[in-house]
Amino acid sequence: MTLKILVAQLNATVGDLVGNAERIRQSAHRAYAQGAQVVLTPELSLVGYPPEDLLLRPLFLKRAAQVLDELVVQTSQWPGLAVVVGHPRLLEGRLVNSATVARDGAVLACYGKLELPNYAVFDEQRYFVADGAPVVFESAGKRLGIAICEDVWFGRAAAMSKAEGAEALLVLNASPFHLNKQEERLAVARKHVSRHRIPTLFCNLVGGQDELVFDGDSFVLDAAGEVCARARRFVEDDITVNFSASGALVPGAVAEELSADAQAYEALVLGTRDYVLKNGFKGGIVGLSGGIDSALTLAIAADALGADQVTAVMMPSPFTAEISLEDAKACAQALGVKLSTVAIEPMMQAFTKSLEPTFGGPGQGLTQENLQSRIRGVLLMALSNETGRLVLTTGNKSEMAMGYCTLYGDMVGGYAVIKDLLKGGVYRLARLCNERAQAAGRPQPIPERTISRAPSAELRPDQTDQDSLPPYDELDDILARFVERGESIDDVLAAGHDRATVAKVLRLLRLSEYKRRQAAPGARISPRAFGRDWRFPITNRFETEKEMPQAS
Amino acid sequence: MTLKILVAQLNATVGDLVGNAERIRQSAHRAYAQGAQVVLTPELSLVGYPPEDLLLRPLFLKRAAQVLDELVVQTSQWPGLAVVVGHPRLLEGRLVNSATVARDGAVLACYGKLELPNYAVFDEQRYFVADGAPVVFESAGKRLGIAICEDVWFGRAAAMSKAEGAEALLVLNASPFHLNKQEERLAVARKHVSRHRIPTLFCNLVGGQDELVFDGDSFVLDAAGEVCARARRFVEDDITVNFSASGALVPGAVAEELSADAQAYEALVLGTRDYVLKNGFKGGIVGLSGGIDSALTLAIAADALGADQVTAVMMPSPFTAEISLEDAKACAQALGVKLSTVAIEPMMQAFTKSLEPTFGGPGQGLTQENLQSRIRGVLLMALSNETGRLVLTTGNKSEMAMGYCTLYGDMVGGYAVIKDLLKGGVYRLARLCNERAQAAGRPQPIPERTISRAPSAELRPDQTDQDSLPPYDELDDILARFVERGESIDDVLAAGHDRATVAKVLRLLRLSEYKRRQAAPGARISPRAFGRDWRFPITNRFETEKEMPQAS
């Protein structure tokens, strides 16, 4: 007897029970049409991931149970097909992160997750209790075990399944993307699963959910731990897996690898698209400055939503260089995005004059600089109110880390497209955009001059970012080590960084916590973003920069 | 032999290791001077609570260990005095929430917390592993057990201590305030501790930390579960506890009870003061509107920081009623706060004119209304930039719940003083303010007219809040049930609320999640605030209002 399994890499939406059930049904249709005996869906595929505190609401759990029951009954439409669905299950007042196998209109088996991640972006111990009792069911004469995501980051679940006689392991995942995550997943799977010499099918979620992007990247490992099928990333996709009559896995399609920069770019596009569309908006607004951050943000927005669904607006001040105006125009034109221009000088004058009696003068430099940024914020929001389009924020991670951004000014917006991308990454992705455009015979969206000129906020004459910040290559490496990879300060210093520079970075990082707390969400693409996986107090007297170990 | 124990209700600051150690030392000095044999401090007294992701930083843990070591050595200054300190302890790579007993320059005992809360505002399983091995030490011939906070919300820890021969239990707490929390604490202590007939000393933290306020309220229960000593709330305080030679507890001072409104008021004052001062600011700025929210916020700010450290600013538009100007002036005057006035019409005109070519007209009503609110936000932030004072936001919880507030407009600010106070509470606390002022022979800060007139945002002619929202008494009761107490929708409906009103509230609550995500922190005084204990996805297609059970 041969066995065919469809691994359905779905884009579920949090809370959309009826819509997610429909997606699962369509997968079952496809599986049945292809003669498959099993269709596998991602972790919590029925409710989306992570549902967060919706899991504390009785009505949500009740409706999820009802929708699951309906789905179970409907499996009688596909005789012999086992449908594996992820969902929360309430058992005697305790909630279990579960996988139900339904076939021929009835529940065949139900597995509960054993390992509940409660670190980084994960809070599963807030909601769930651990189960982990092994579940094995039979299909086409083959015994199949089940595990859920974190379970395979430890050895126990696979070992227990194997001990129960499983001949292959089905794994439901909601494993969020960050750069190099797929290597980690593979290494872990090989370490904890393949050593049991059991073929394993990983079905991962795909799509954006607030700060998280799920990249899909579902894959199948044979008993030797070799990849023998792999789904495309950042899109919904199916893998069809065949076991021959002898029980051997038949190699399937292996999707092409993407470069690290292409992965980051696709993650930002998907995160932006899903945030905007799943929240019921149709389009976005980007404030262009003539600089590289806003140019890249616009390019991503145009890819995510379509150029006609994006509006760009240039808001020059007397400090805006002529080349900034030219470059902004060139960028919008190359992307086919409509550009408006609103000069901010009349508002600068009105504010300055109105505040003069209180200030007894025009106000200090910083006050004046922030005023410009905030006038732009007000204009962007007025455009958003008027058009119903969502403001997409343009700040990058290096700025956000250092507080080199203005609250209620350039931080204004519903979604911060590149907030988890360090400045060096902004340059790399800008070049990637241009290369792709060139390869497709389209005009390059990011003007060469935007890439080559020194970055500036243009809030005063002759300002550059490096007046306030360390050079970006140093800054980015310190941030990548300390923030993203969680290296100790000893390790950061051992990498050769200047002590005074490290101390300055640590100080600014601490002092700008209050700004980040009020920032818009944005796609996480690094191992640690400034979001759910960065929970630092604002009120914090631990001055890391002063506690640094003395030079030896 | 008699035994004397000092329960030191301290205001520790997160991260201020040296400062917290100094506070603990001063408590030890006081205890020794009074002839006490034991001094008890709050949970994590050395590092403050909650330290959040600082606990993931090796340097932080290393410095905490060093400061603890120094403190242990220093206990030799107070011969025979056992100092009980709360701190994180790294044991073979695993972190334990610990209490160390130090005496005569050495460590006498070390206890590790057993029950790790991971619900509501708590994330302890993100950081700590459970220990709970019972620890009993002897002082003046009496055997004393130790427990930490959540431990006494369950029965195990007290039972194990008792089984090890403890004759009294010392409990280190960092139990945050919400209304009626003290009754909960007492009931739980009686249920889980007093049934073992063991006298119990609860030492709680006091002070504000970002969203949390710790109210102190340390207390001592005798073996029968009766309160025989109680500290004052919302201030640092000591309780001195005496056991007679026969081992009986000698009743001590029991601080006076505060009314619920007085508790809420003191919590908001303490939260505001500690946020402003612990973050290195000296003063605050409040935008007055002539309405009750900003008047109450100003009164709290003046109580928290001193009237001379607060600036008020009135920013009238053409829609501002004359009585609003008068009432704002009366409020500032009564409180002795300096008031500036900046009219916003010039900026309204400048924005409208500048946007006209893009809009093809003056812009829609909502655009125009938000513009006014955002101009005020920009002015407040300019004043903050210029003076170095922190903007204190004036929005209440009913507004925040419904999204009846403008992002980057009236939501602007570093700390949201009354964000966890429903509108009904705003009225009650305003009256309390006036009663207190009257009793003290001071002018009443909140003009009677501000209390009696219909609330309005004054963003268009003849606007009132009830144009957009259900009557506040209905709205507040629905929010208190559904948000604060976590009642099911069935229960909310069973309380007699109109279905259509409940549906409207649920809808607005869901749709405004994105605004709350960018809101300033503010003191939590209810069982569930819109902060760390409210983790709802923004992208959320579960339309609770449409899933409501049908009327029967």
PDB file of N, CA, C and O in Angstrom, chain A residues 335-385:
ATOM      1  N   LEU A 335       8.587  53.847  -9.145  1.00  0.00           N
ATOM      2  CA  LEU A 335       7.681  52.838  -8.587  1.00  0.00           C
ATOM      3  C   LEU A 335       6.252  52.996  -9.101  1.00  0.00           C
ATOM      4  O   LEU A 335       5.402  52.150  -8.852  1.00  0.00           O
ATOM      5  N   GLY A 336       5.988  54.104  -9.774  1.00  0.00           N
ATOM      6  CA  GLY A 336       4.634  54.342 -10.254  1.00  0.00           C
ATOM      7  C   GLY A 336       3.676  54.757  -9.158  1.00  0.00           C
ATOM      8  O   GLY A 336       2.473  54.497  -9.221  1.00  0.00           O
ATOM      9  N   VAL A 337       4.218  55.395  -8.133  1.00  0.00           N
ATOM     10  CA  VAL A 337       3.412  55.814  -6.989  1.00  0.00           C
ATOM     11  C   VAL A 337       3.127  57.311  -7.090  1.00  0.00           C
ATOM     12  O   VAL A 337       4.010  58.094  -7.413  1.00  0.00           O
ATOM     13  N   LYS A 338       1.892  57.683  -6.790  1.00  0.00           N
ATOM     14  CA  LYS A 338       1.497  59.080  -6.826  1.00  0.00           C
ATOM     15  C   LYS A 338       2.162  59.846  -5.674  1.00  0.00           C
ATOM     16  O   LYS A 338       2.166  59.384  -4.538  1.00  0.00           O
ATOM     17  N   LEU A 339       2.733  60.999  -6.009  1.00  0.00           N
ATOM     18  CA  LEU A 339       3.453  61.795  -4.998  1.00  0.00           C
ATOM     19  C   LEU A 339       2.776  63.144  -4.813  1.00  0.00           C
ATOM     20  O   LEU A 339       2.521  63.864  -5.769  1.00  0.00           O
ATOM     21  N   SER A 340       2.455  63.483  -3.548  1.00  0.00           N
ATOM     22  CA  SER A 340       1.982  64.834  -3.234  1.00  0.00           C
ATOM     23  C   SER A 340       3.116  65.574  -2.531  1.00  0.00           C
ATOM     24  O   SER A 340       3.993  64.947  -1.933  1.00  0.00           O
ATOM     25  N   THR A 341       3.035  66.877  -2.550  1.00  0.00           N
ATOM     26  CA  THR A 341       4.021  67.677  -1.830  1.00  0.00           C
ATOM     27  C   THR A 341       3.295  68.700  -0.973  1.00  0.00           C
ATOM     28  O   THR A 341       2.392  69.384  -1.444  1.00  0.00           O
ATOM     29  N   VAL A 342       3.658  68.759   0.305  1.00  0.00           N
ATOM     30  CA  VAL A 342       3.115  69.774   1.209  1.00  0.00           C
ATOM     31  C   VAL A 342       4.281  70.391   1.966  1.00  0.00           C
ATOM     32  O   VAL A 342       4.939  69.703   2.766  1.00  0.00           O
ATOM     33  N   ALA A 343       4.559  71.653   1.711  1.00  0.00           N
ATOM     34  CA  ALA A 343       5.668  72.330   2.401  1.00  0.00           C
ATOM     35  C   ALA A 343       5.258  72.626   3.842  1.00  0.00           C
ATOM     36  O   ALA A 343       4.103  72.983   4.114  1.00  0.00           O
ATOM     37  N   ILE A 344       6.201  72.484   4.774  1.00  0.00           N
ATOM     38  CA  ILE A 344       5.826  72.628   6.184  1.00  0.00           C
ATOM     39  C   ILE A 344       6.134  74.010   6.758  1.00  0.00           C
ATOM     40  O   ILE A 344       5.822  74.286   7.912  1.00  0.00           O
ATOM     41  N   GLU A 345       6.749  74.891   5.965  1.00  0.00           N
ATOM     42  CA  GLU A 345       7.157  76.170   6.532  1.00  0.00           C
ATOM     43  C   GLU A 345       5.993  76.986   7.131  1.00  0.00           C
ATOM     44  O   GLU A 345       6.157  77.555   8.211  1.00  0.00           O
ATOM     45  N   PRO A 346       4.819  77.024   6.490  1.00  0.00           N
ATOM     46  CA  PRO A 346       3.732  77.816   7.102  1.00  0.00           C
ATOM     47  C   PRO A 346       3.393  77.331   8.509  1.00  0.00           C
ATOM     48  O   PRO A 346       3.152  78.148   9.404  1.00  0.00           O
ATOM     49  N   MET A 347       3.409  76.016   8.722  1.00  0.00           N
ATOM     50  CA  MET A 347       3.100  75.494  10.056  1.00  0.00           C
ATOM     51  C   MET A 347       4.249  75.779  11.018  1.00  0.00           C
ATOM     52  O   MET A 347       4.027  76.077  12.193  1.00  0.00           O
ATOM     53  N   MET A 348       5.488  75.668  10.537  1.00  0.00           N
ATOM     54  CA  MET A 348       6.632  76.002  11.398  1.00  0.00           C
ATOM     55  C   MET A 348       6.486  77.435  11.916  1.00  0.00           C
ATOM     56  O   MET A 348       6.694  77.713  13.104  1.00  0.00           O
ATOM     57  N   GLN A 349       6.125  78.324  11.012  1.00  0.00           N
ATOM     58  CA  GLN A 349       5.980  79.728  11.410  1.00  0.00           C
ATOM     59  C   GLN A 349       4.825  79.920  12.387  1.00  0.00           C
ATOM     60  O   GLN A 349       4.948  80.649  13.376  1.00  0.00           O
ATOM     61  N   ALA A 350       3.711  79.260  12.100  1.00  0.00           N
ATOM     62  CA  ALA A 350       2.546  79.419  12.981  1.00  0.00           C
ATOM     63  C   ALA A 350       2.863  78.918  14.389  1.00  0.00           C
ATOM     64  O   ALA A 350       2.564  79.588  15.382  1.00  0.00           O
ATOM     65  N   PHE A 351       3.486  77.751  14.482  1.00  0.00           N
ATOM     66  CA  PHE A 351       3.833  77.214  15.811  1.00  0.00           C
ATOM     67  C   PHE A 351       4.837  78.131  16.516  1.00  0.00           C
ATOM     68  O   PHE A 351       4.689  78.440  17.701  1.00  0.00           O
ATOM     69  N   THR A 352       5.868  78.510  15.798  1.00  0.00           N
ATOM     70  CA  THR A 352       6.926  79.320  16.432  1.00  0.00           C
ATOM     71  C   THR A 352       6.355  80.629  16.960  1.00  0.00           C
ATOM     72  O   THR A 352       6.643  81.043  18.082  1.00  0.00           O
ATOM     73  N   LYS A 353       5.508  81.241  16.146  1.00  0.00           N
ATOM     74  CA  LYS A 353       4.924  82.509  16.556  1.00  0.00           C
ATOM     75  C   LYS A 353       3.976  82.330  17.744  1.00  0.00           C
ATOM     76  O   LYS A 353       3.977  83.119  18.694  1.00  0.00           O
ATOM     77  N   SER A 354       3.201  81.261  17.707  1.00  0.00           N
ATOM     78  CA  SER A 354       2.247  81.029  18.791  1.00  0.00           C
ATOM     79  C   SER A 354       2.943  80.688  20.100  1.00  0.00           C
ATOM     80  O   SER A 354       2.426  80.967  21.179  1.00  0.00           O
ATOM     81  N   LEU A 355       4.110  80.066  19.998  1.00  0.00           N
ATOM     82  CA  LEU A 355       4.813  79.656  21.221  1.00  0.00           C
ATOM     83  C   LEU A 355       5.738  80.746  21.750  1.00  0.00           C
ATOM     84  O   LEU A 355       6.209  80.665  22.889  1.00  0.00           O
ATOM     85  N   GLU A 356       6.006  81.736  20.912  1.00  0.00           N
ATOM     86  CA  GLU A 356       6.992  82.764  21.292  1.00  0.00           C
ATOM     87  C   GLU A 356       6.664  83.449  22.628  1.00  0.00           C
ATOM     88  O   GLU A 356       7.555  83.587  23.469  1.00  0.00           O
ATOM     89  N   PRO A 357       5.409  83.846  22.866  1.00  0.00           N
ATOM     90  CA  PRO A 357       5.125  84.502  24.154  1.00  0.00           C
ATOM     91  C   PRO A 357       5.448  83.595  25.346  1.00  0.00           C
ATOM     92  O   PRO A 357       5.933  84.076  26.367  1.00  0.00           O
ATOM     93  N   THR A 358       5.189  82.291  25.195  1.00  0.00           N
ATOM     94  CA  THR A 358       5.467  81.359  26.294  1.00  0.00           C
ATOM     95  C   THR A 358       6.965  81.098  26.430  1.00  0.00           C
ATOM     96  O   THR A 358       7.511  81.060  27.528  1.00  0.00           O
ATOM     97  N   PHE A 359       7.636  80.923  25.285  1.00  0.00           N
ATOM     98  CA  PHE A 359       9.068  80.608  25.301  1.00  0.00           C
ATOM     99  C   PHE A 359       9.915  81.857  25.542  1.00  0.00           C
ATOM    100  O   PHE A 359      11.077  81.744  25.926  1.00  0.00           O
ATOM    101  N   GLY A 360       9.376  83.020  25.249  1.00  0.00           N
ATOM    102  CA  GLY A 360      10.181  84.242  25.275  1.00  0.00           C
ATOM    103  C   GLY A 360      11.230  84.251  24.175  1.00  0.00           C
ATOM    104  O   GLY A 360      12.318  84.780  24.344  1.00  0.00           O
ATOM    105  N   GLY A 361      10.921  83.597  23.071  1.00  0.00           N
ATOM    106  CA  GLY A 361      11.861  83.521  21.946  1.00  0.00           C
ATOM    107  C   GLY A 361      11.448  82.396  21.023  1.00  0.00           C
ATOM    108  O   GLY A 361      10.355  81.836  21.171  1.00  0.00           O
ATOM    109  N   PRO A 362      12.290  82.006  20.065  1.00  0.00           N
ATOM    110  CA  PRO A 362      11.900  81.014  19.063  1.00  0.00           C
ATOM    111  C   PRO A 362      11.973  79.566  19.559  1.00  0.00           C
ATOM    112  O   PRO A 362      11.538  78.656  18.862  1.00  0.00           O
ATOM    113  N   GLY A 363      12.509  79.331  20.743  1.00  0.00           N
ATOM    114  CA  GLY A 363      12.667  77.952  21.211  1.00  0.00           C
ATOM    115  C   GLY A 363      14.032  77.400  20.861  1.00  0.00           C
ATOM    116  O   GLY A 363      14.675  77.852  19.906  1.00  0.00           O
ATOM    117  N   GLN A 364      14.469  76.404  21.651  1.00  0.00           N
ATOM    118  CA  GLN A 364      15.803  75.833  21.452  1.00  0.00           C
ATOM    119  C   GLN A 364      15.869  75.000  20.168  1.00  0.00           C
ATOM    120  O   GLN A 364      14.849  74.654  19.589  1.00  0.00           O
ATOM    121  N   GLY A 365      17.095  74.632  19.832  1.00  0.00           N
ATOM    122  CA  GLY A 365      17.318  73.849  18.616  1.00  0.00           C
ATOM    123  C   GLY A 365      16.529  72.554  18.577  1.00  0.00           C
ATOM    124  O   GLY A 365      15.848  72.258  17.592  1.00  0.00           O
ATOM    125  N   LEU A 366      16.582  71.784  19.665  1.00  0.00           N
ATOM    126  CA  LEU A 366      15.891  70.495  19.677  1.00  0.00           C
ATOM    127  C   LEU A 366      14.381  70.687  19.553  1.00  0.00           C
ATOM    128  O   LEU A 366      13.701  69.941  18.845  1.00  0.00           O
ATOM    129  N   THR A 367      13.863  71.707  20.239  1.00  0.00           N
ATOM    130  CA  THR A 367      12.431  72.000  20.148  1.00  0.00           C
ATOM    131  C   THR A 367      12.053  72.271  18.701  1.00  0.00           C
ATOM    132  O   THR A 367      11.057  71.756  18.193  1.00  0.00           O
ATOM    133  N   GLN A 368      12.867  73.100  18.050  1.00  0.00           N
ATOM    134  CA  GLN A 368      12.610  73.450  16.650  1.00  0.00           C
ATOM    135  C   GLN A 368      12.711  72.235  15.729  1.00  0.00           C
ATOM    136  O   GLN A 368      11.907  72.067  14.813  1.00  0.00           O
ATOM    137  N   GLU A 369      13.681  71.375  15.991  1.00  0.00           N
ATOM    138  CA  GLU A 369      13.842  70.189  15.138  1.00  0.00           C
ATOM    139  C   GLU A 369      12.652  69.241  15.294  1.00  0.00           C
ATOM    140  O   GLU A 369      12.108  68.734  14.316  1.00  0.00           O
ATOM    141  N   ASN A 370      12.271  69.003  16.564  1.00  0.00           N
ATOM    142  CA  ASN A 370      11.148  68.095  16.801  1.00  0.00           C
ATOM    143  C   ASN A 370       9.851  68.648  16.213  1.00  0.00           C
ATOM    144  O   ASN A 370       9.001  67.896  15.742  1.00  0.00           O
ATOM    145  N   LEU A 371       9.713  69.950  16.272  1.00  0.00           N
ATOM    146  CA  LEU A 371       8.530  70.599  15.712  1.00  0.00           C
ATOM    147  C   LEU A 371       8.358  70.240  14.235  1.00  0.00           C
ATOM    148  O   LEU A 371       7.263  69.881  13.790  1.00  0.00           O
ATOM    149  N   GLN A 372       9.442  70.290  13.485  1.00  0.00           N
ATOM    150  CA  GLN A 372       9.361  69.957  12.062  1.00  0.00           C
ATOM    151  C   GLN A 372       8.891  68.519  11.867  1.00  0.00           C
ATOM    152  O   GLN A 372       8.008  68.225  11.054  1.00  0.00           O
ATOM    153  N   SER A 373       9.508  67.624  12.645  1.00  0.00           N
ATOM    154  CA  SER A 373       9.167  66.207  12.509  1.00  0.00           C
ATOM    155  C   SER A 373       7.693  65.983  12.874  1.00  0.00           C
ATOM    156  O   SER A 373       6.988  65.210  12.215  1.00  0.00           O
ATOM    157  N   ARG A 374       7.239  66.679  13.901  1.00  0.00           N
ATOM    158  CA  ARG A 374       5.848  66.467  14.360  1.00  0.00           C
ATOM    159  C   ARG A 374       4.826  67.105  13.428  1.00  0.00           C
ATOM    160  O   ARG A 374       3.713  66.594  13.288  1.00  0.00           O
ATOM    161  N   ILE A 375       5.187  68.197  12.805  1.00  0.00           N
ATOM    162  CA  ILE A 375       4.286  68.773  11.795  1.00  0.00           C
ATOM    163  C   ILE A 375       4.087  67.757  10.671  1.00  0.00           C
ATOM    164  O   ILE A 375       2.968  67.534  10.192  1.00  0.00           O
ATOM    165  N   ARG A 376       5.171  67.100  10.291  1.00  0.00           N
ATOM    166  CA  ARG A 376       5.049  66.064   9.251  1.00  0.00           C
ATOM    167  C   ARG A 376       4.149  64.924   9.720  1.00  0.00           C
ATOM    168  O   ARG A 376       3.360  64.373   8.951  1.00  0.00           O
ATOM    169  N   GLY A 377       4.295  64.564  10.992  1.00  0.00           N
ATOM    170  CA  GLY A 377       3.437  63.505  11.543  1.00  0.00           C
ATOM    171  C   GLY A 377       1.968  63.885  11.455  1.00  0.00           C
ATOM    172  O   GLY A 377       1.118  63.072  11.073  1.00  0.00           O
ATOM    173  N   VAL A 378       1.658  65.136  11.801  1.00  0.00           N
ATOM    174  CA  VAL A 378       0.264  65.603  11.754  1.00  0.00           C
ATOM    175  C   VAL A 378      -0.257  65.565  10.307  1.00  0.00           C
ATOM    176  O   VAL A 378      -1.391  65.134  10.056  1.00  0.00           O
ATOM    177  N   LEU A 379       0.585  65.975   9.377  1.00  0.00           N
ATOM    178  CA  LEU A 379       0.166  65.961   7.970  1.00  0.00           C
ATOM    179  C   LEU A 379      -0.110  64.546   7.482  1.00  0.00           C
ATOM    180  O   LEU A 379      -1.114  64.277   6.808  1.00  0.00           O
ATOM    181  N   LEU A 380       0.782  63.619   7.830  1.00  0.00           N
ATOM    182  CA  LEU A 380       0.584  62.232   7.410  1.00  0.00           C
ATOM    183  C   LEU A 380      -0.726  61.684   7.962  1.00  0.00           C
ATOM    184  O   LEU A 380      -1.474  60.994   7.257  1.00  0.00           O
ATOM    185  N   MET A 381      -1.002  61.995   9.224  1.00  0.00           N
ATOM    186  CA  MET A 381      -2.233  61.477   9.826  1.00  0.00           C
ATOM    187  C   MET A 381      -3.470  62.139   9.215  1.00  0.00           C
ATOM    188  O   MET A 381      -4.518  61.504   9.093  1.00  0.00           O
ATOM    189  N   ALA A 382      -3.358  63.409   8.856  1.00  0.00           N
ATOM    190  CA  ALA A 382      -4.488  64.071   8.191  1.00  0.00           C
ATOM    191  C   ALA A 382      -4.758  63.387   6.848  1.00  0.00           C
ATOM    192  O   ALA A 382      -5.905  63.133   6.478  1.00  0.00           O
ATOM    193  N   LEU A 383      -3.690  63.074   6.118  1.00  0.00           N
ATOM    194  CA  LEU A 383      -3.851  62.364   4.850  1.00  0.00           C
ATOM    195  C   LEU A 383      -4.476  60.986   5.078  1.00  0.00           C
ATOM    196  O   LEU A 383      -5.299  60.532   4.287  1.00  0.00           O
ATOM    197  N   SER A 384      -4.062  60.326   6.150  1.00  0.00           N
ATOM    198  CA  SER A 384      -4.621  59.021   6.472  1.00  0.00           C
ATOM    199  C   SER A 384      -6.111  59.142   6.805  1.00  0.00           C
ATOM    200  O   SER A 384      -6.935  58.371   6.302  1.00  0.00           O
ATOM    201  N   ASN A 385      -6.469  60.110   7.661  1.00  0.00           N
ATOM    202  CA  ASN A 385      -7.884  60.350   7.988  1.00  0.00           C
ATOM    203  C   ASN A 385      -8.691  60.587   6.718  1.00  0.00           C
ATOM    204  O   ASN A 385      -9.799  60.075   6.567  1.00  0.00           O
TER     205      ASN A 385
END
